[in-house]
Amino acid sequence: MSEVRIYRDDAPAKPERVVTDEAGIINALGAEGILFARWQAAQVLKPSDGQDEVLKAYAAPIARLRAEKGYQAADVVRMVPDAPNRAEARAKFLKEHQHAEDEVRFFVEGSGSFYLHLGQRVYQVICERGDLISVPAGTRHWFDMGPAPLFTAIRLFTNPDGWVAKFTGAEIAATFPPYGE
Ligand SMILES: [Fe+2]
């Protein structure tokens, strides 16, 4: 289930607060300037469906968000538990970093965990099927897909070429509970 666990950034042993209901998640993240939403597919997707079908099923909410936020491009990424590059893919964004533009993900299936370092707090946002999150440009964060990753996600970009991670050098991510272990 989708969930937000709010920790003090120096106390990763136990969250101060756990939010599991949809309205509570939207409000808790919205109060920090983080957009979270639930999207419905316009058609039922089959496991064999590719990028075009996935983008078509969510064309309406994608168009709305693009108009609202100015995102220019959308694509679909997929990760499966037996992917040969899963460890490498997991490690890529597992340390605290920032981007010069928003990190926008919609989970068509599967799940993953964002950790947002907001002031003196870390918000662990476990995203599942149907969840959209937009992490604002400049937000310190990391992402854990777990050791047996499974997700299909739509990504929205302002400039795909500009979407690179700038690592903060902080080792905070390793002090927090990993996802899926
Ligand atoms: Fe990121």
PDB file of N, CA, C and O in Angstrom, residues 4-71:
ATOM      1  N   VAL A   4       3.410   7.075   3.501  1.00  0.00           N
ATOM      2  CA  VAL A   4       4.464   8.056   3.779  1.00  0.00           C
ATOM      3  C   VAL A   4       4.920   7.864   5.218  1.00  0.00           C
ATOM      4  O   VAL A   4       4.095   7.842   6.137  1.00  0.00           O
ATOM      5  N   ARG A   5       6.215   7.679   5.387  1.00  0.00           N
ATOM      6  CA  ARG A   5       6.802   7.576   6.732  1.00  0.00           C
ATOM      7  C   ARG A   5       7.663   8.813   6.947  1.00  0.00           C
ATOM      8  O   ARG A   5       8.575   9.068   6.159  1.00  0.00           O
ATOM      9  N   ILE A   6       7.340   9.548   7.988  1.00  0.00           N
ATOM     10  CA  ILE A   6       8.048  10.808   8.243  1.00  0.00           C
ATOM     11  C   ILE A   6       8.999  10.616   9.419  1.00  0.00           C
ATOM     12  O   ILE A   6       8.581  10.272  10.526  1.00  0.00           O
ATOM     13  N   TYR A   7      10.283  10.819   9.132  1.00  0.00           N
ATOM     14  CA  TYR A   7      11.342  10.636  10.126  1.00  0.00           C
ATOM     15  C   TYR A   7      12.028  11.976  10.405  1.00  0.00           C
ATOM     16  O   TYR A   7      12.104  12.841   9.519  1.00  0.00           O
ATOM     17  N   ARG A   8      12.597  12.110  11.585  1.00  0.00           N
ATOM     18  CA  ARG A   8      13.618  13.145  11.773  1.00  0.00           C
ATOM     19  C   ARG A   8      14.837  12.688  10.995  1.00  0.00           C
ATOM     20  O   ARG A   8      15.145  11.501  10.965  1.00  0.00           O
ATOM     21  N   ASP A   9      15.554  13.626  10.414  1.00  0.00           N
ATOM     22  CA  ASP A   9      16.659  13.180   9.552  1.00  0.00           C
ATOM     23  C   ASP A   9      17.832  12.590  10.329  1.00  0.00           C
ATOM     24  O   ASP A   9      18.691  11.929   9.754  1.00  0.00           O
ATOM     25  N   ASP A  10      17.829  12.803  11.672  1.00  0.00           N
ATOM     26  CA  ASP A  10      18.891  12.207  12.481  1.00  0.00           C
ATOM     27  C   ASP A  10      18.384  11.025  13.311  1.00  0.00           C
ATOM     28  O   ASP A  10      19.066  10.566  14.226  1.00  0.00           O
ATOM     29  N   ALA A  11      17.173  10.559  13.013  1.00  0.00           N
ATOM     30  CA  ALA A  11      16.588   9.453  13.794  1.00  0.00           C
ATOM     31  C   ALA A  11      15.894   8.452  12.866  1.00  0.00           C
ATOM     32  O   ALA A  11      14.667   8.343  12.851  1.00  0.00           O
ATOM     33  N   PRO A  12      16.703   7.711  12.100  1.00  0.00           N
ATOM     34  CA  PRO A  12      16.120   6.809  11.110  1.00  0.00           C
ATOM     35  C   PRO A  12      15.550   5.512  11.691  1.00  0.00           C
ATOM     36  O   PRO A  12      14.969   4.716  10.949  1.00  0.00           O
ATOM     37  N   ALA A  13      15.687   5.308  13.013  1.00  0.00           N
ATOM     38  CA  ALA A  13      15.247   4.038  13.597  1.00  0.00           C
ATOM     39  C   ALA A  13      13.732   3.901  13.599  1.00  0.00           C
ATOM     40  O   ALA A  13      13.197   2.804  13.466  1.00  0.00           O
ATOM     41  N   LYS A  14      13.035   5.029  13.746  1.00  0.00           N
ATOM     42  CA  LYS A  14      11.585   4.948  13.895  1.00  0.00           C
ATOM     43  C   LYS A  14      10.927   6.217  13.347  1.00  0.00           C
ATOM     44  O   LYS A  14      11.335   7.316  13.696  1.00  0.00           O
ATOM     45  N   PRO A  15       9.913   6.053  12.489  1.00  0.00           N
ATOM     46  CA  PRO A  15       9.245   7.255  11.984  1.00  0.00           C
ATOM     47  C   PRO A  15       8.452   7.961  13.076  1.00  0.00           C
ATOM     48  O   PRO A  15       7.930   7.316  13.987  1.00  0.00           O
ATOM     49  N   GLU A  16       8.370   9.290  12.980  1.00  0.00           N
ATOM     50  CA  GLU A  16       7.541  10.062  13.903  1.00  0.00           C
ATOM     51  C   GLU A  16       6.071   9.870  13.574  1.00  0.00           C
ATOM     52  O   GLU A  16       5.207   9.957  14.431  1.00  0.00           O
ATOM     53  N   ARG A  17       5.808   9.681  12.273  1.00  0.00           N
ATOM     54  CA  ARG A  17       4.420   9.615  11.816  1.00  0.00           C
ATOM     55  C   ARG A  17       4.369   8.751  10.564  1.00  0.00           C
ATOM     56  O   ARG A  17       5.292   8.795   9.742  1.00  0.00           O
ATOM     57  N   VAL A  18       3.315   7.972  10.435  1.00  0.00           N
ATOM     58  CA  VAL A  18       3.095   7.146   9.243  1.00  0.00           C
ATOM     59  C   VAL A  18       1.705   7.479   8.707  1.00  0.00           C
ATOM     60  O   VAL A  18       0.728   7.479   9.462  1.00  0.00           O
ATOM     61  N   VAL A  19       1.644   7.799   7.437  1.00  0.00           N
ATOM     62  CA  VAL A  19       0.369   8.177   6.821  1.00  0.00           C
ATOM     63  C   VAL A  19       0.055   7.181   5.715  1.00  0.00           C
ATOM     64  O   VAL A  19       0.897   6.933   4.842  1.00  0.00           O
ATOM     65  N   THR A  20      -1.146   6.602   5.766  1.00  0.00           N
ATOM     66  CA  THR A  20      -1.481   5.567   4.781  1.00  0.00           C
ATOM     67  C   THR A  20      -2.729   5.884   3.965  1.00  0.00           C
ATOM     68  O   THR A  20      -2.969   5.236   2.950  1.00  0.00           O
ATOM     69  N   ASP A  21      -3.533   6.855   4.409  1.00  0.00           N
ATOM     70  CA  ASP A  21      -4.753   7.136   3.641  1.00  0.00           C
ATOM     71  C   ASP A  21      -4.460   8.161   2.556  1.00  0.00           C
ATOM     72  O   ASP A  21      -3.576   9.021   2.709  1.00  0.00           O
ATOM     73  N   GLU A  22      -5.193   8.056   1.469  1.00  0.00           N
ATOM     74  CA  GLU A  22      -4.908   8.872   0.283  1.00  0.00           C
ATOM     75  C   GLU A  22      -4.927  10.364   0.581  1.00  0.00           C
ATOM     76  O   GLU A  22      -3.986  11.094   0.227  1.00  0.00           O
ATOM     77  N   ALA A  23      -5.981  10.828   1.250  1.00  0.00           N
ATOM     78  CA  ALA A  23      -6.089  12.268   1.532  1.00  0.00           C
ATOM     79  C   ALA A  23      -4.954  12.717   2.445  1.00  0.00           C
ATOM     80  O   ALA A  23      -4.383  13.805   2.263  1.00  0.00           O
ATOM     81  N   GLY A  24      -4.605  11.869   3.418  1.00  0.00           N
ATOM     82  CA  GLY A  24      -3.529  12.202   4.344  1.00  0.00           C
ATOM     83  C   GLY A  24      -2.186  12.310   3.639  1.00  0.00           C
ATOM     84  O   GLY A  24      -1.379  13.201   3.933  1.00  0.00           O
ATOM     85  N   ILE A  25      -1.948  11.389   2.690  1.00  0.00           N
ATOM     86  CA  ILE A  25      -0.693  11.421   1.931  1.00  0.00           C
ATOM     87  C   ILE A  25      -0.628  12.685   1.078  1.00  0.00           C
ATOM     88  O   ILE A  25       0.392  13.395   1.054  1.00  0.00           O
ATOM     89  N   ILE A  26      -1.720  12.970   0.383  1.00  0.00           N
ATOM     90  CA  ILE A  26      -1.756  14.157  -0.483  1.00  0.00           C
ATOM     91  C   ILE A  26      -1.521  15.424   0.354  1.00  0.00           C
ATOM     92  O   ILE A  26      -0.754  16.312  -0.042  1.00  0.00           O
ATOM     93  N   ASN A  27      -2.146  15.485   1.517  1.00  0.00           N
ATOM     94  CA  ASN A  27      -2.007  16.673   2.367  1.00  0.00           C
ATOM     95  C   ASN A  27      -0.612  16.799   2.971  1.00  0.00           C
ATOM     96  O   ASN A  27      -0.030  17.883   2.987  1.00  0.00           O
ATOM     97  N   ALA A  28      -0.080  15.676   3.475  1.00  0.00           N
ATOM     98  CA  ALA A  28       1.242  15.714   4.114  1.00  0.00           C
ATOM     99  C   ALA A  28       2.304  16.148   3.109  1.00  0.00           C
ATOM    100  O   ALA A  28       3.194  16.947   3.424  1.00  0.00           O
ATOM    101  N   LEU A  29       2.221  15.627   1.890  1.00  0.00           N
ATOM    102  CA  LEU A  29       3.216  15.992   0.874  1.00  0.00           C
ATOM    103  C   LEU A  29       2.923  17.380   0.304  1.00  0.00           C
ATOM    104  O   LEU A  29       3.842  18.167   0.060  1.00  0.00           O
ATOM    105  N   GLY A  30       1.650  17.671   0.105  1.00  0.00           N
ATOM    106  CA  GLY A  30       1.269  18.984  -0.436  1.00  0.00           C
ATOM    107  C   GLY A  30       1.745  20.125   0.453  1.00  0.00           C
ATOM    108  O   GLY A  30       2.150  21.180  -0.028  1.00  0.00           O
ATOM    109  N   ALA A  31       1.722  19.893   1.775  1.00  0.00           N
ATOM    110  CA  ALA A  31       2.170  20.916   2.715  1.00  0.00           C
ATOM    111  C   ALA A  31       3.651  21.230   2.527  1.00  0.00           C
ATOM    112  O   ALA A  31       4.135  22.295   2.918  1.00  0.00           O
ATOM    113  N   GLU A  32       4.389  20.306   1.920  1.00  0.00           N
ATOM    114  CA  GLU A  32       5.825  20.489   1.657  1.00  0.00           C
ATOM    115  C   GLU A  32       6.095  20.844   0.191  1.00  0.00           C
ATOM    116  O   GLU A  32       7.246  20.808  -0.270  1.00  0.00           O
ATOM    117  N   GLY A  33       5.030  21.102  -0.556  1.00  0.00           N
ATOM    118  CA  GLY A  33       5.208  21.488  -1.960  1.00  0.00           C
ATOM    119  C   GLY A  33       5.430  20.317  -2.896  1.00  0.00           C
ATOM    120  O   GLY A  33       5.894  20.485  -4.026  1.00  0.00           O
ATOM    121  N   ILE A  34       5.100  19.114  -2.414  1.00  0.00           N
ATOM    122  CA  ILE A  34       5.288  17.915  -3.237  1.00  0.00           C
ATOM    123  C   ILE A  34       3.930  17.489  -3.795  1.00  0.00           C
ATOM    124  O   ILE A  34       2.988  17.235  -3.029  1.00  0.00           O
ATOM    125  N   LEU A  35       3.852  17.373  -5.108  1.00  0.00           N
ATOM    126  CA  LEU A  35       2.599  16.933  -5.727  1.00  0.00           C
ATOM    127  C   LEU A  35       2.499  15.414  -5.686  1.00  0.00           C
ATOM    128  O   LEU A  35       3.409  14.704  -6.130  1.00  0.00           O
ATOM    129  N   PHE A  36       1.372  14.924  -5.152  1.00  0.00           N
ATOM    130  CA  PHE A  36       1.074  13.488  -5.160  1.00  0.00           C
ATOM    131  C   PHE A  36      -0.363  13.354  -5.632  1.00  0.00           C
ATOM    132  O   PHE A  36      -1.231  14.112  -5.216  1.00  0.00           O
ATOM    133  N   ALA A  37      -0.623  12.378  -6.507  1.00  0.00           N
ATOM    134  CA  ALA A  37      -1.985  12.197  -7.021  1.00  0.00           C
ATOM    135  C   ALA A  37      -2.181  10.741  -7.396  1.00  0.00           C
ATOM    136  O   ALA A  37      -1.224   9.968  -7.505  1.00  0.00           O
ATOM    137  N   ARG A  38      -3.433  10.389  -7.572  1.00  0.00           N
ATOM    138  CA  ARG A  38      -3.767   9.049  -8.073  1.00  0.00           C
ATOM    139  C   ARG A  38      -4.405   9.212  -9.444  1.00  0.00           C
ATOM    140  O   ARG A  38      -5.294  10.045  -9.615  1.00  0.00           O
ATOM    141  N   TRP A  39      -3.931   8.418 -10.392  1.00  0.00           N
ATOM    142  CA  TRP A  39      -4.482   8.454 -11.747  1.00  0.00           C
ATOM    143  C   TRP A  39      -5.160   7.124 -12.072  1.00  0.00           C
ATOM    144  O   TRP A  39      -4.684   6.064 -11.648  1.00  0.00           O
ATOM    145  N   GLN A  40      -6.223   7.229 -12.855  1.00  0.00           N
ATOM    146  CA  GLN A  40      -6.930   6.040 -13.347  1.00  0.00           C
ATOM    147  C   GLN A  40      -6.626   5.859 -14.822  1.00  0.00           C
ATOM    148  O   GLN A  40      -6.607   6.832 -15.571  1.00  0.00           O
ATOM    149  N   ALA A  41      -6.466   4.607 -15.246  1.00  0.00           N
ATOM    150  CA  ALA A  41      -6.262   4.320 -16.668  1.00  0.00           C
ATOM    151  C   ALA A  41      -7.593   4.440 -17.408  1.00  0.00           C
ATOM    152  O   ALA A  41      -8.636   4.085 -16.879  1.00  0.00           O
ATOM    153  N   ALA A  42      -7.517   4.944 -18.643  1.00  0.00           N
ATOM    154  CA  ALA A  42      -8.716   5.055 -19.468  1.00  0.00           C
ATOM    155  C   ALA A  42      -9.079   3.711 -20.082  1.00  0.00           C
ATOM    156  O   ALA A  42     -10.195   3.517 -20.557  1.00  0.00           O
ATOM    157  N   GLN A  43      -8.125   2.791 -20.098  1.00  0.00           N
ATOM    158  CA  GLN A  43      -8.382   1.452 -20.641  1.00  0.00           C
ATOM    159  C   GLN A  43      -7.568   0.443 -19.859  1.00  0.00           C
ATOM    160  O   GLN A  43      -6.562   0.807 -19.235  1.00  0.00           O
ATOM    161  N   VAL A  44      -7.992  -0.805 -19.909  1.00  0.00           N
ATOM    162  CA  VAL A  44      -7.265  -1.856 -19.190  1.00  0.00           C
ATOM    163  C   VAL A  44      -6.005  -2.206 -19.969  1.00  0.00           C
ATOM    164  O   VAL A  44      -6.050  -2.439 -21.182  1.00  0.00           O
ATOM    165  N   LEU A  45      -4.869  -2.225 -19.278  1.00  0.00           N
ATOM    166  CA  LEU A  45      -3.595  -2.541 -19.939  1.00  0.00           C
ATOM    167  C   LEU A  45      -3.267  -4.016 -19.792  1.00  0.00           C
ATOM    168  O   LEU A  45      -3.546  -4.631 -18.768  1.00  0.00           O
ATOM    169  N   LYS A  46      -2.669  -4.567 -20.831  1.00  0.00           N
ATOM    170  CA  LYS A  46      -2.211  -5.961 -20.800  1.00  0.00           C
ATOM    171  C   LYS A  46      -0.703  -5.958 -20.483  1.00  0.00           C
ATOM    172  O   LYS A  46      -0.006  -4.983 -20.793  1.00  0.00           O
ATOM    173  N   PRO A  47      -0.216  -7.044 -19.888  1.00  0.00           N
ATOM    174  CA  PRO A  47       1.225  -7.096 -19.561  1.00  0.00           C
ATOM    175  C   PRO A  47       2.111  -6.878 -20.783  1.00  0.00           C
ATOM    176  O   PRO A  47       3.231  -6.376 -20.661  1.00  0.00           O
ATOM    177  N   SER A  48       1.604  -7.259 -21.957  1.00  0.00           N
ATOM    178  CA  SER A  48       2.418  -7.137 -23.167  1.00  0.00           C
ATOM    179  C   SER A  48       2.409  -5.725 -23.755  1.00  0.00           C
ATOM    180  O   SER A  48       3.136  -5.440 -24.704  1.00  0.00           O
ATOM    181  N   ASP A  49       1.585  -4.835 -23.195  1.00  0.00           N
ATOM    182  CA  ASP A  49       1.480  -3.497 -23.770  1.00  0.00           C
ATOM    183  C   ASP A  49       2.796  -2.727 -23.623  1.00  0.00           C
ATOM    184  O   ASP A  49       3.444  -2.766 -22.577  1.00  0.00           O
ATOM    185  N   GLY A  50       3.148  -2.025 -24.669  1.00  0.00           N
ATOM    186  CA  GLY A  50       4.383  -1.253 -24.685  1.00  0.00           C
ATOM    187  C   GLY A  50       4.135   0.208 -24.352  1.00  0.00           C
ATOM    188  O   GLY A  50       3.051   0.595 -23.906  1.00  0.00           O
ATOM    189  N   GLN A  51       5.182   1.002 -24.595  1.00  0.00           N
ATOM    190  CA  GLN A  51       5.147   2.416 -24.240  1.00  0.00           C
ATOM    191  C   GLN A  51       3.943   3.158 -24.835  1.00  0.00           C
ATOM    192  O   GLN A  51       3.290   3.934 -24.131  1.00  0.00           O
ATOM    193  N   ASP A  52       3.631   2.895 -26.098  1.00  0.00           N
ATOM    194  CA  ASP A  52       2.553   3.647 -26.745  1.00  0.00           C
ATOM    195  C   ASP A  52       1.208   3.401 -26.066  1.00  0.00           C
ATOM    196  O   ASP A  52       0.441   4.342 -25.821  1.00  0.00           O
ATOM    197  N   GLU A  53       0.930   2.116 -25.762  1.00  0.00           N
ATOM    198  CA  GLU A  53      -0.346   1.792 -25.115  1.00  0.00           C
ATOM    199  C   GLU A  53      -0.412   2.387 -23.709  1.00  0.00           C
ATOM    200  O   GLU A  53      -1.452   2.879 -23.277  1.00  0.00           O
ATOM    201  N   VAL A  54       0.722   2.325 -23.000  1.00  0.00           N
ATOM    202  CA  VAL A  54       0.750   2.863 -21.635  1.00  0.00           C
ATOM    203  C   VAL A  54       0.488   4.369 -21.658  1.00  0.00           C
ATOM    204  O   VAL A  54      -0.331   4.894 -20.896  1.00  0.00           O
ATOM    205  N   LEU A  55       1.168   5.070 -22.559  1.00  0.00           N
ATOM    206  CA  LEU A  55       0.989   6.529 -22.630  1.00  0.00           C
ATOM    207  C   LEU A  55      -0.437   6.884 -23.061  1.00  0.00           C
ATOM    208  O   LEU A  55      -1.003   7.870 -22.594  1.00  0.00           O
ATOM    209  N   LYS A  56      -1.009   6.037 -23.929  1.00  0.00           N
ATOM    210  CA  LYS A  56      -2.379   6.292 -24.396  1.00  0.00           C
ATOM    211  C   LYS A  56      -3.387   6.110 -23.261  1.00  0.00           C
ATOM    212  O   LYS A  56      -4.339   6.883 -23.120  1.00  0.00           O
ATOM    213  N   ALA A  57      -3.170   5.100 -22.427  1.00  0.00           N
ATOM    214  CA  ALA A  57      -4.107   4.818 -21.334  1.00  0.00           C
ATOM    215  C   ALA A  57      -4.162   5.968 -20.328  1.00  0.00           C
ATOM    216  O   ALA A  57      -5.173   6.147 -19.647  1.00  0.00           O
ATOM    217  N   TYR A  58      -3.063   6.725 -20.237  1.00  0.00           N
ATOM    218  CA  TYR A  58      -3.009   7.838 -19.285  1.00  0.00           C
ATOM    219  C   TYR A  58      -2.858   9.186 -19.992  1.00  0.00           C
ATOM    220  O   TYR A  58      -2.372  10.159 -19.414  1.00  0.00           O
ATOM    221  N   ALA A  59      -3.315   9.238 -21.238  1.00  0.00           N
ATOM    222  CA  ALA A  59      -3.125  10.448 -22.050  1.00  0.00           C
ATOM    223  C   ALA A  59      -3.763  11.682 -21.413  1.00  0.00           C
ATOM    224  O   ALA A  59      -3.173  12.771 -21.427  1.00  0.00           O
ATOM    225  N   ALA A  60      -4.956  11.512 -20.848  1.00  0.00           N
ATOM    226  CA  ALA A  60      -5.670  12.685 -20.310  1.00  0.00           C
ATOM    227  C   ALA A  60      -4.943  13.291 -19.105  1.00  0.00           C
ATOM    228  O   ALA A  60      -4.649  14.494 -19.105  1.00  0.00           O
ATOM    229  N   PRO A  61      -4.624  12.490 -18.048  1.00  0.00           N
ATOM    230  CA  PRO A  61      -3.908  13.119 -16.929  1.00  0.00           C
ATOM    231  C   PRO A  61      -2.508  13.598 -17.300  1.00  0.00           C
ATOM    232  O   PRO A  61      -2.039  14.600 -16.745  1.00  0.00           O
ATOM    233  N   ILE A  62      -1.860  12.907 -18.251  1.00  0.00           N
ATOM    234  CA  ILE A  62      -0.533  13.377 -18.696  1.00  0.00           C
ATOM    235  C   ILE A  62      -0.674  14.759 -19.330  1.00  0.00           C
ATOM    236  O   ILE A  62       0.097  15.676 -19.033  1.00  0.00           O
ATOM    237  N   ALA A  63      -1.677  14.909 -20.203  1.00  0.00           N
ATOM    238  CA  ALA A  63      -1.874  16.199 -20.891  1.00  0.00           C
ATOM    239  C   ALA A  63      -2.168  17.311 -19.881  1.00  0.00           C
ATOM    240  O   ALA A  63      -1.653  18.426 -20.010  1.00  0.00           O
ATOM    241  N   ARG A  64      -2.994  16.981 -18.884  1.00  0.00           N
ATOM    242  CA  ARG A  64      -3.321  17.993 -17.864  1.00  0.00           C
ATOM    243  C   ARG A  64      -2.069  18.435 -17.113  1.00  0.00           C
ATOM    244  O   ARG A  64      -1.826  19.624 -16.910  1.00  0.00           O
ATOM    245  N   LEU A  65      -1.249  17.457 -16.700  1.00  0.00           N
ATOM    246  CA  LEU A  65      -0.054  17.791 -15.919  1.00  0.00           C
ATOM    247  C   LEU A  65       0.972  18.530 -16.777  1.00  0.00           C
ATOM    248  O   LEU A  65       1.642  19.456 -16.304  1.00  0.00           O
ATOM    249  N   ARG A  66       1.094  18.129 -18.033  1.00  0.00           N
ATOM    250  CA  ARG A  66       2.031  18.823 -18.930  1.00  0.00           C
ATOM    251  C   ARG A  66       1.631  20.286 -19.094  1.00  0.00           C
ATOM    252  O   ARG A  66       2.477  21.183 -19.070  1.00  0.00           O
ATOM    253  N   ALA A  67       0.319  20.513 -19.262  1.00  0.00           N
ATOM    254  CA  ALA A  67      -0.154  21.893 -19.442  1.00  0.00           C
ATOM    255  C   ALA A  67       0.095  22.712 -18.177  1.00  0.00           C
ATOM    256  O   ALA A  67       0.499  23.877 -18.233  1.00  0.00           O
ATOM    257  N   GLU A  68      -0.111  22.069 -17.027  1.00  0.00           N
ATOM    258  CA  GLU A  68       0.026  22.762 -15.745  1.00  0.00           C
ATOM    259  C   GLU A  68       1.485  23.069 -15.415  1.00  0.00           C
ATOM    260  O   GLU A  68       1.820  24.137 -14.914  1.00  0.00           O
ATOM    261  N   LYS A  69       2.380  22.093 -15.697  1.00  0.00           N
ATOM    262  CA  LYS A  69       3.766  22.212 -15.234  1.00  0.00           C
ATOM    263  C   LYS A  69       4.772  22.485 -16.354  1.00  0.00           C
ATOM    264  O   LYS A  69       5.955  22.670 -16.085  1.00  0.00           O
ATOM    265  N   GLY A  70       4.305  22.417 -17.601  1.00  0.00           N
ATOM    266  CA  GLY A  70       5.220  22.704 -18.703  1.00  0.00           C
ATOM    267  C   GLY A  70       6.150  21.576 -19.082  1.00  0.00           C
ATOM    268  O   GLY A  70       7.162  21.797 -19.751  1.00  0.00           O
ATOM    269  N   TYR A  71       5.826  20.339 -18.667  1.00  0.00           N
ATOM    270  CA  TYR A  71       6.689  19.217 -19.055  1.00  0.00           C
ATOM    271  C   TYR A  71       6.596  18.983 -20.556  1.00  0.00           C
ATOM    272  O   TYR A  71       5.535  19.076 -21.157  1.00  0.00           O
TER     273      TYR A  71
END
